mmCIF file with all atom_site columns, C-alpha atoms in Angstrom:
data_model
loop_
_atom_site.group_PDB
_atom_site.id
_atom_site.type_symbol
_atom_site.label_atom_id
_atom_site.label_alt_id
_atom_site.label_comp_id
_atom_site.label_asym_id
_atom_site.label_entity_id
_atom_site.label_seq_id
_atom_site.pdbx_PDB_ins_code
_atom_site.Cartn_x
_atom_site.Cartn_y
_atom_site.Cartn_z
_atom_site.occupancy
_atom_site.B_iso_or_equiv
_atom_site.pdbx_formal_charge
_atom_site.auth_seq_id
_atom_site.auth_comp_id
_atom_site.auth_asym_id
_atom_site.auth_atom_id
_atom_site.pdbx_PDB_model_num
ATOM 1   C CA . GLN A 1 1   ? -29.193 29.503 -38.484 1.00 63.00 ? 1   GLN A CA 1
ATOM 2   C CA . SER A 1 2   ? -28.195 29.633 -41.981 1.00 86.00 ? 2   SER A CA 1
ATOM 3   C CA . LEU A 1 3   ? -26.376 32.702 -43.224 1.00 89.00 ? 3   LEU A CA 1
ATOM 4   C CA . THR A 1 4   ? -29.238 34.275 -45.299 1.00 92.00 ? 4   THR A CA 1
ATOM 5   C CA . ALA A 1 5   ? -31.972 33.884 -42.162 1.00 92.00 ? 5   ALA A CA 1
ATOM 6   C CA . ARG A 1 6   ? -29.029 36.196 -39.945 1.00 93.00 ? 6   ARG A CA 1
ATOM 7   C CA . VAL A 1 7   ? -28.683 38.224 -42.588 1.00 94.00 ? 7   VAL A CA 1
ATOM 8   C CA . VAL A 1 8   ? -32.331 38.981 -43.895 1.00 93.00 ? 8   VAL A CA 1
ATOM 9   C CA . ALA A 1 9   ? -33.384 39.306 -39.172 1.00 93.00 ? 9   ALA A CA 1
ATOM 10  C CA . LEU A 1 10  ? -31.132 42.463 -39.176 1.00 93.00 ? 10  LEU A CA 1
ATOM 11  C CA . PRO A 1 11  ? -32.383 45.545 -37.835 1.00 90.00 ? 11  PRO A CA 1
ATOM 12  C CA . ARG A 1 12  ? -32.561 47.151 -40.904 1.00 88.00 ? 12  ARG A CA 1
ATOM 13  C CA . PRO A 1 13  ? -33.676 45.847 -44.146 1.00 89.00 ? 13  PRO A CA 1
ATOM 14  C CA . VAL A 1 14  ? -30.571 44.196 -46.639 1.00 91.00 ? 14  VAL A CA 1
ATOM 15  C CA . ASP A 1 15  ? -31.231 42.256 -49.346 1.00 95.00 ? 15  ASP A CA 1
ATOM 16  C CA . VAL A 1 16  ? -29.265 39.039 -49.991 1.00 96.00 ? 16  VAL A CA 1
ATOM 17  C CA . LEU A 1 17  ? -27.916 37.881 -53.587 1.00 97.00 ? 17  LEU A CA 1
ATOM 18  C CA . VAL A 1 18  ? -26.866 34.517 -53.730 1.00 95.00 ? 18  VAL A CA 1
ATOM 19  C CA . VAL A 1 19  ? -23.896 33.929 -56.303 1.00 94.00 ? 19  VAL A CA 1
ATOM 20  C CA . ASP A 1 20  ? -24.265 30.082 -57.439 1.00 92.00 ? 20  ASP A CA 1
ATOM 21  C CA . ASP A 1 21  ? -21.693 28.466 -59.965 1.00 88.00 ? 21  ASP A CA 1
ATOM 22  C CA . ASN A 1 22  ? -24.543 26.144 -60.108 1.00 82.00 ? 22  ASN A CA 1
ATOM 23  C CA . SER A 1 23  ? -23.076 23.946 -57.390 1.00 83.00 ? 23  SER A CA 1
ATOM 24  C CA . PRO A 1 24  ? -23.832 20.308 -56.850 1.00 84.00 ? 24  PRO A CA 1
ATOM 25  C CA . ASP A 1 25  ? -25.071 20.669 -53.150 1.00 87.00 ? 25  ASP A CA 1
ATOM 26  C CA . GLY A 1 26  ? -28.499 22.317 -53.765 1.00 88.00 ? 26  GLY A CA 1
ATOM 27  C CA . THR A 1 27  ? -27.563 25.990 -53.355 1.00 89.00 ? 27  THR A CA 1
ATOM 28  C CA . GLY A 1 28  ? -30.083 26.903 -56.024 1.00 91.00 ? 28  GLY A CA 1
ATOM 29  C CA . GLU A 1 29  ? -32.569 24.936 -54.180 1.00 92.00 ? 29  GLU A CA 1
ATOM 30  C CA . ILE A 1 30  ? -32.285 25.961 -50.527 1.00 92.00 ? 30  ILE A CA 1
ATOM 31  C CA . VAL A 1 31  ? -32.231 29.902 -51.741 1.00 93.00 ? 31  VAL A CA 1
ATOM 32  C CA . ARG A 1 32  ? -35.018 28.987 -53.947 1.00 95.00 ? 32  ARG A CA 1
ATOM 33  C CA . SER A 1 33  ? -37.227 27.989 -50.911 1.00 94.00 ? 33  SER A CA 1
ATOM 34  C CA . HIS A 1 34  ? -36.773 30.973 -48.537 1.00 94.00 ? 34  HIS A CA 1
ATOM 35  C CA . PRO A 1 35  ? -40.202 32.171 -47.907 1.00 94.00 ? 35  PRO A CA 1
ATOM 36  C CA . LEU A 1 36  ? -38.214 35.906 -49.076 1.00 95.00 ? 36  LEU A CA 1
ATOM 37  C CA . PHE A 1 37  ? -37.362 34.819 -52.233 1.00 96.00 ? 37  PHE A CA 1
ATOM 38  C CA . GLY A 1 38  ? -37.951 37.304 -55.260 1.00 95.00 ? 38  GLY A CA 1
ATOM 39  C CA . SER A 1 39  ? -38.502 39.528 -52.633 1.00 96.00 ? 39  SER A CA 1
ATOM 40  C CA . ARG A 1 40  ? -35.249 40.528 -50.059 1.00 96.00 ? 40  ARG A CA 1
ATOM 41  C CA . VAL A 1 41  ? -33.502 37.067 -50.978 1.00 97.00 ? 41  VAL A CA 1
ATOM 42  C CA . PHE A 1 42  ? -32.554 36.630 -54.804 1.00 98.00 ? 42  PHE A CA 1
ATOM 43  C CA . LEU A 1 43  ? -30.025 34.237 -56.699 1.00 97.00 ? 43  LEU A CA 1
ATOM 44  C CA . LEU A 1 44  ? -27.748 34.403 -59.304 1.00 96.00 ? 44  LEU A CA 1
ATOM 45  C CA . VAL A 1 45  ? -26.950 31.214 -60.918 1.00 94.00 ? 45  VAL A CA 1
ATOM 46  C CA . ARG A 1 46  ? -24.039 31.105 -63.392 1.00 90.00 ? 46  ARG A CA 1
ATOM 47  C CA . THR A 1 47  ? -23.082 29.156 -65.856 1.00 85.00 ? 47  THR A CA 1
ATOM 48  C CA . GLY A 1 48  ? -19.839 30.747 -67.662 1.00 71.00 ? 48  GLY A CA 1
ATOM 49  C CA . PRO A 1 49  ? -16.911 31.343 -66.314 1.00 69.00 ? 49  PRO A CA 1
ATOM 50  C CA . ARG A 1 50  ? -16.900 30.640 -63.037 1.00 80.00 ? 50  ARG A CA 1
ATOM 51  C CA . GLY A 1 51  ? -14.888 31.395 -59.748 1.00 84.00 ? 51  GLY A CA 1
ATOM 52  C CA . PHE A 1 52  ? -14.885 34.137 -56.906 1.00 84.00 ? 52  PHE A CA 1
ATOM 53  C CA . ALA A 1 53  ? -13.730 37.344 -58.858 1.00 87.00 ? 53  ALA A CA 1
ATOM 54  C CA . MET A 1 54  ? -16.026 36.505 -61.295 1.00 89.00 ? 54  MET A CA 1
ATOM 55  C CA . ALA A 1 55  ? -18.909 35.459 -59.072 1.00 90.00 ? 55  ALA A CA 1
ATOM 56  C CA . CYS A 1 56  ? -18.139 38.863 -57.327 1.00 91.00 ? 56  CYS A CA 1
ATOM 57  C CA . ARG A 1 57  ? -18.284 40.683 -60.538 1.00 91.00 ? 57  ARG A CA 1
ATOM 58  C CA . ASP A 1 58  ? -21.339 39.490 -61.390 1.00 93.00 ? 58  ASP A CA 1
ATOM 59  C CA . GLY A 1 59  ? -22.950 40.104 -58.301 1.00 95.00 ? 59  GLY A CA 1
ATOM 60  C CA . PHE A 1 60  ? -21.379 43.879 -58.219 1.00 95.00 ? 60  PHE A CA 1
ATOM 61  C CA . GLN A 1 61  ? -23.080 44.005 -61.886 1.00 95.00 ? 61  GLN A CA 1
ATOM 62  C CA . TRP A 1 62  ? -26.814 42.388 -60.886 1.00 97.00 ? 62  TRP A CA 1
ATOM 63  C CA . SER A 1 63  ? -26.619 45.167 -57.788 1.00 96.00 ? 63  SER A CA 1
ATOM 64  C CA . LEU A 1 64  ? -26.187 47.854 -60.282 1.00 97.00 ? 64  LEU A CA 1
ATOM 65  C CA . ASP A 1 65  ? -28.547 46.780 -62.746 1.00 97.00 ? 65  ASP A CA 1
ATOM 66  C CA . HIS A 1 66  ? -30.952 46.661 -60.067 1.00 97.00 ? 66  HIS A CA 1
ATOM 67  C CA . GLY A 1 67  ? -30.627 49.721 -58.638 1.00 97.00 ? 67  GLY A CA 1
ATOM 68  C CA . TYR A 1 68  ? -29.056 48.938 -55.453 1.00 95.00 ? 68  TYR A CA 1
ATOM 69  C CA . SER A 1 69  ? -27.239 52.116 -53.823 1.00 92.00 ? 69  SER A CA 1
ATOM 70  C CA . VAL A 1 70  ? -24.711 49.974 -51.792 1.00 92.00 ? 70  VAL A CA 1
ATOM 71  C CA . ALA A 1 71  ? -23.419 46.718 -52.320 1.00 94.00 ? 71  ALA A CA 1
ATOM 72  C CA . VAL A 1 72  ? -21.549 44.581 -49.953 1.00 93.00 ? 72  VAL A CA 1
ATOM 73  C CA . GLU A 1 73  ? -19.616 41.723 -50.753 1.00 92.00 ? 73  GLU A CA 1
ATOM 74  C CA . MET A 1 74  ? -19.251 38.514 -48.128 1.00 89.00 ? 74  MET A CA 1
ATOM 75  C CA . ASP A 1 75  ? -17.985 35.091 -47.800 1.00 82.00 ? 75  ASP A CA 1
ATOM 76  C CA . ALA A 1 76  ? -20.876 32.965 -46.512 1.00 82.00 ? 76  ALA A CA 1
ATOM 77  C CA . ASP A 1 77  ? -19.144 30.806 -44.054 1.00 79.00 ? 77  ASP A CA 1
ATOM 78  C CA . PHE A 1 78  ? -19.517 33.030 -41.171 1.00 80.00 ? 78  PHE A CA 1
ATOM 79  C CA . SER A 1 79  ? -15.861 34.516 -41.526 1.00 76.00 ? 79  SER A CA 1
ATOM 80  C CA . HIS A 1 80  ? -17.584 37.557 -41.095 1.00 81.00 ? 80  HIS A CA 1
ATOM 81  C CA . ASN A 1 81  ? -20.365 38.160 -38.788 1.00 84.00 ? 81  ASN A CA 1
ATOM 82  C CA . PRO A 1 82  ? -24.090 38.916 -40.563 1.00 89.00 ? 82  PRO A CA 1
ATOM 83  C CA . ALA A 1 83  ? -24.402 41.957 -37.908 1.00 88.00 ? 83  ALA A CA 1
ATOM 84  C CA . ASP A 1 84  ? -21.510 44.290 -39.070 1.00 88.00 ? 84  ASP A CA 1
ATOM 85  C CA . LEU A 1 85  ? -22.861 44.532 -42.302 1.00 90.00 ? 85  LEU A CA 1
ATOM 86  C CA . VAL A 1 86  ? -24.719 47.535 -40.551 1.00 89.00 ? 86  VAL A CA 1
ATOM 87  C CA . ARG A 1 87  ? -21.904 48.751 -39.617 1.00 86.00 ? 87  ARG A CA 1
ATOM 88  C CA . LEU A 1 88  ? -19.899 48.704 -42.240 1.00 87.00 ? 88  LEU A CA 1
ATOM 89  C CA . HIS A 1 89  ? -22.943 50.293 -43.949 1.00 86.00 ? 89  HIS A CA 1
ATOM 90  C CA . ALA A 1 90  ? -23.368 53.025 -41.308 1.00 87.00 ? 90  ALA A CA 1
ATOM 91  C CA . ALA A 1 91  ? -19.354 53.510 -41.146 1.00 85.00 ? 91  ALA A CA 1
ATOM 92  C CA . ALA A 1 92  ? -19.097 53.811 -45.555 1.00 83.00 ? 92  ALA A CA 1
ATOM 93  C CA . ARG A 1 93  ? -22.386 56.175 -44.788 1.00 83.00 ? 93  ARG A CA 1
ATOM 94  C CA . GLN A 1 94  ? -21.215 58.624 -41.671 1.00 84.00 ? 94  GLN A CA 1
ATOM 95  C CA . ALA A 1 95  ? -17.630 59.041 -43.701 1.00 80.00 ? 95  ALA A CA 1
ATOM 96  C CA . GLY A 1 96  ? -19.355 60.200 -46.295 1.00 83.00 ? 96  GLY A CA 1
ATOM 97  C CA . VAL A 1 97  ? -16.878 57.225 -48.570 1.00 86.00 ? 97  VAL A CA 1
ATOM 98  C CA . ASP A 1 98  ? -17.503 55.236 -51.516 1.00 89.00 ? 98  ASP A CA 1
ATOM 99  C CA . ALA A 1 99  ? -15.741 51.993 -50.181 1.00 87.00 ? 99  ALA A CA 1
ATOM 100 C CA . VAL A 1 100 ? -15.149 50.168 -46.437 1.00 88.00 ? 100 VAL A CA 1
ATOM 101 C CA . THR A 1 101 ? -13.726 47.174 -45.948 1.00 84.00 ? 101 THR A CA 1
ATOM 102 C CA . GLY A 1 102 ? -14.116 45.321 -42.606 1.00 82.00 ? 102 GLY A CA 1
ATOM 103 C CA . SER A 1 103 ? -10.764 44.369 -41.840 1.00 71.00 ? 103 SER A CA 1
ATOM 104 C CA . ARG A 1 104 ? -9.724  41.274 -39.997 1.00 64.00 ? 104 ARG A CA 1
ATOM 105 C CA . TYR A 1 105 ? -6.848  42.835 -38.389 1.00 62.00 ? 105 TYR A CA 1
ATOM 106 C CA . ILE A 1 106 ? -8.076  46.080 -36.635 1.00 61.00 ? 106 ILE A CA 1
ATOM 107 C CA . THR A 1 107 ? -7.746  44.421 -33.066 1.00 57.00 ? 107 THR A CA 1
ATOM 108 C CA . GLY A 1 108 ? -4.981  42.255 -33.499 1.00 55.00 ? 108 GLY A CA 1
ATOM 109 C CA . VAL A 1 109 ? -6.598  38.725 -35.387 1.00 51.00 ? 109 VAL A CA 1
ATOM 110 C CA . ASN A 1 110 ? -9.716  37.981 -36.246 1.00 55.00 ? 110 ASN A CA 1
ATOM 111 C CA . VAL A 1 111 ? -11.004 35.317 -37.300 1.00 55.00 ? 111 VAL A CA 1
ATOM 112 C CA . VAL A 1 112 ? -12.789 32.016 -37.162 1.00 57.00 ? 112 VAL A CA 1
ATOM 113 C CA . ASN A 1 113 ? -12.484 28.776 -39.044 1.00 61.00 ? 113 ASN A CA 1
ATOM 114 C CA . TRP A 1 114 ? -9.022  29.160 -40.405 1.00 65.00 ? 114 TRP A CA 1
ATOM 115 C CA . PRO A 1 115 ? -6.694  27.117 -39.876 1.00 71.00 ? 115 PRO A CA 1
ATOM 116 C CA . MET A 1 116 ? -3.368  28.740 -38.415 1.00 74.00 ? 116 MET A CA 1
ATOM 117 C CA . GLY A 1 117 ? -0.982  28.748 -41.392 1.00 74.00 ? 117 GLY A CA 1
ATOM 118 C CA . ARG A 1 118 ? -4.137  30.375 -43.637 1.00 69.00 ? 118 ARG A CA 1
ATOM 119 C CA . VAL A 1 119 ? -4.335  33.418 -40.954 1.00 67.00 ? 119 VAL A CA 1
ATOM 120 C CA . LEU A 1 120 ? -0.342  33.269 -41.077 1.00 71.00 ? 120 LEU A CA 1
ATOM 121 C CA . MET A 1 121 ? -0.512  33.602 -44.796 1.00 72.00 ? 121 MET A CA 1
ATOM 122 C CA . SER A 1 122 ? -3.033  36.105 -45.029 1.00 71.00 ? 122 SER A CA 1
ATOM 123 C CA . TYR A 1 123 ? -1.853  38.592 -42.653 1.00 71.00 ? 123 TYR A CA 1
ATOM 124 C CA . PHE A 1 124 ? 1.742   38.563 -43.658 1.00 74.00 ? 124 PHE A CA 1
ATOM 125 C CA . ALA A 1 125 ? 0.665   38.650 -47.612 1.00 75.00 ? 125 ALA A CA 1
ATOM 126 C CA . SER A 1 126 ? -1.477  41.741 -46.596 1.00 73.00 ? 126 SER A CA 1
ATOM 127 C CA . ALA A 1 127 ? 1.562   43.220 -44.802 1.00 77.00 ? 127 ALA A CA 1
ATOM 128 C CA . TYR A 1 128 ? 4.025   42.777 -48.338 1.00 75.00 ? 128 TYR A CA 1
ATOM 129 C CA . VAL A 1 129 ? 1.064   44.263 -49.963 1.00 72.00 ? 129 VAL A CA 1
ATOM 130 C CA . ARG A 1 130 ? 0.628   47.287 -48.015 1.00 74.00 ? 130 ARG A CA 1
ATOM 131 C CA . PHE A 1 131 ? 4.679   47.433 -48.023 1.00 82.00 ? 131 PHE A CA 1
ATOM 132 C CA . VAL A 1 132 ? 5.079   47.086 -51.907 1.00 83.00 ? 132 VAL A CA 1
ATOM 133 C CA . THR A 1 133 ? 2.263   49.322 -53.060 1.00 80.00 ? 133 THR A CA 1
ATOM 134 C CA . GLY A 1 134 ? 1.672   52.004 -50.291 1.00 82.00 ? 134 GLY A CA 1
ATOM 135 C CA . LEU A 1 135 ? -1.766  50.840 -49.652 1.00 80.00 ? 135 LEU A CA 1
ATOM 136 C CA . ASP A 1 136 ? -3.228  52.134 -45.991 1.00 79.00 ? 136 ASP A CA 1
ATOM 137 C CA . ILE A 1 137 ? -5.296  49.409 -45.585 1.00 78.00 ? 137 ILE A CA 1
ATOM 138 C CA . ARG A 1 138 ? -4.598  46.888 -43.195 1.00 73.00 ? 138 ARG A CA 1
ATOM 139 C CA . ASP A 1 139 ? -6.894  43.542 -44.574 1.00 75.00 ? 139 ASP A CA 1
ATOM 140 C CA . THR A 1 140 ? -5.476  43.982 -48.268 1.00 74.00 ? 140 THR A CA 1
ATOM 141 C CA . THR A 1 141 ? -7.155  40.435 -49.047 1.00 75.00 ? 141 THR A CA 1
ATOM 142 C CA . ALA A 1 142 ? -10.394 41.230 -47.379 1.00 76.00 ? 142 ALA A CA 1
ATOM 143 C CA . GLY A 1 143 ? -13.569 39.704 -48.117 1.00 79.00 ? 143 GLY A CA 1
ATOM 144 C CA . PHE A 1 144 ? -15.804 42.176 -46.499 1.00 87.00 ? 144 PHE A CA 1
ATOM 145 C CA . MET A 1 145 ? -16.762 44.977 -48.378 1.00 89.00 ? 145 MET A CA 1
ATOM 146 C CA . CYS A 1 146 ? -18.776 47.835 -48.547 1.00 91.00 ? 146 CYS A CA 1
ATOM 147 C CA . TRP A 1 147 ? -19.327 49.407 -52.137 1.00 91.00 ? 147 TRP A CA 1
ATOM 148 C CA . THR A 1 148 ? -21.154 52.402 -53.159 1.00 92.00 ? 148 THR A CA 1
ATOM 149 C CA . ARG A 1 149 ? -23.419 52.290 -56.680 1.00 94.00 ? 149 ARG A CA 1
ATOM 150 C CA . LYS A 1 150 ? -20.441 55.383 -57.395 1.00 93.00 ? 150 LYS A CA 1
ATOM 151 C CA . VAL A 1 151 ? -17.577 53.483 -56.881 1.00 92.00 ? 151 VAL A CA 1
ATOM 152 C CA . LEU A 1 152 ? -18.848 50.154 -58.900 1.00 94.00 ? 152 LEU A CA 1
ATOM 153 C CA . GLU A 1 153 ? -19.804 52.504 -62.106 1.00 95.00 ? 153 GLU A CA 1
ATOM 154 C CA . THR A 1 154 ? -16.548 54.236 -61.877 1.00 93.00 ? 154 THR A CA 1
ATOM 155 C CA . ILE A 1 155 ? -14.632 50.427 -62.211 1.00 90.00 ? 155 ILE A CA 1
ATOM 156 C CA . ASP A 1 156 ? -14.321 48.630 -65.614 1.00 89.00 ? 156 ASP A CA 1
ATOM 157 C CA . LEU A 1 157 ? -15.742 45.385 -63.789 1.00 86.00 ? 157 LEU A CA 1
ATOM 158 C CA . ASP A 1 158 ? -15.049 43.443 -67.324 1.00 85.00 ? 158 ASP A CA 1
ATOM 159 C CA . ASN A 1 159 ? -11.640 44.639 -67.427 1.00 86.00 ? 159 ASN A CA 1
ATOM 160 C CA . VAL A 1 160 ? -10.729 43.670 -63.520 1.00 85.00 ? 160 VAL A CA 1
ATOM 161 C CA . LYS A 1 161 ? -7.776  40.539 -63.978 1.00 83.00 ? 161 LYS A CA 1
ATOM 162 C CA . PHE A 1 162 ? -6.790  39.249 -61.688 1.00 83.00 ? 162 PHE A CA 1
ATOM 163 C CA . VAL A 1 163 ? -8.636  36.302 -59.709 1.00 78.00 ? 163 VAL A CA 1
ATOM 164 C CA . GLY A 1 164 ? -8.432  34.987 -55.765 1.00 71.00 ? 164 GLY A CA 1
ATOM 165 C CA . TYR A 1 165 ? -6.805  36.892 -53.007 1.00 72.00 ? 165 TYR A CA 1
ATOM 166 C CA . ALA A 1 166 ? -5.271  39.224 -55.944 1.00 80.00 ? 166 ALA A CA 1
ATOM 167 C CA . PHE A 1 167 ? -8.806  40.154 -56.904 1.00 82.00 ? 167 PHE A CA 1
ATOM 168 C CA . GLN A 1 168 ? -9.336  41.288 -54.130 1.00 82.00 ? 168 GLN A CA 1
ATOM 169 C CA . ILE A 1 169 ? -6.239  43.422 -53.785 1.00 77.00 ? 169 ILE A CA 1
ATOM 170 C CA . GLU A 1 170 ? -7.056  44.774 -57.236 1.00 82.00 ? 170 GLU A CA 1
ATOM 171 C CA . MET A 1 171 ? -10.699 46.010 -56.127 1.00 82.00 ? 171 MET A CA 1
ATOM 172 C CA . LYS A 1 172 ? -8.801  47.547 -53.191 1.00 80.00 ? 172 LYS A CA 1
#
């Protein structure tokens, strides 16, 4: 089952925006053929500057432009459990906070489909970033984040400088 299908099947309605850098694998056509395309499933095809950080920034801006009160960033490779979207949003709402990180390191190391080298690099990079910056976030490179409109409007998305994992750290 596709990630999109699992997300739209959640008990709490969640819309999906797929940000596509005009990939040759047919992502755009797959999204356009979804039965909920245009109502709960959306596509943002980008032809300008590409890459992960720009895709996130453009997705955040899209969510603001379309009136969403919350935006969630997540990977599409099932490294984040779609069922956790509801928990992530609920955590933000219940705690009254503007950003929530879905950490892979709260109860040890919880990642799937990663080689051990990537797991170790991510874990120790987060430890290093916490040491250097003093951030009180266990997973500083997490790509599973819930942001409120309030905080996204506060961030000057055009001036976020970093890309890749550094983008994740700068956003936190």
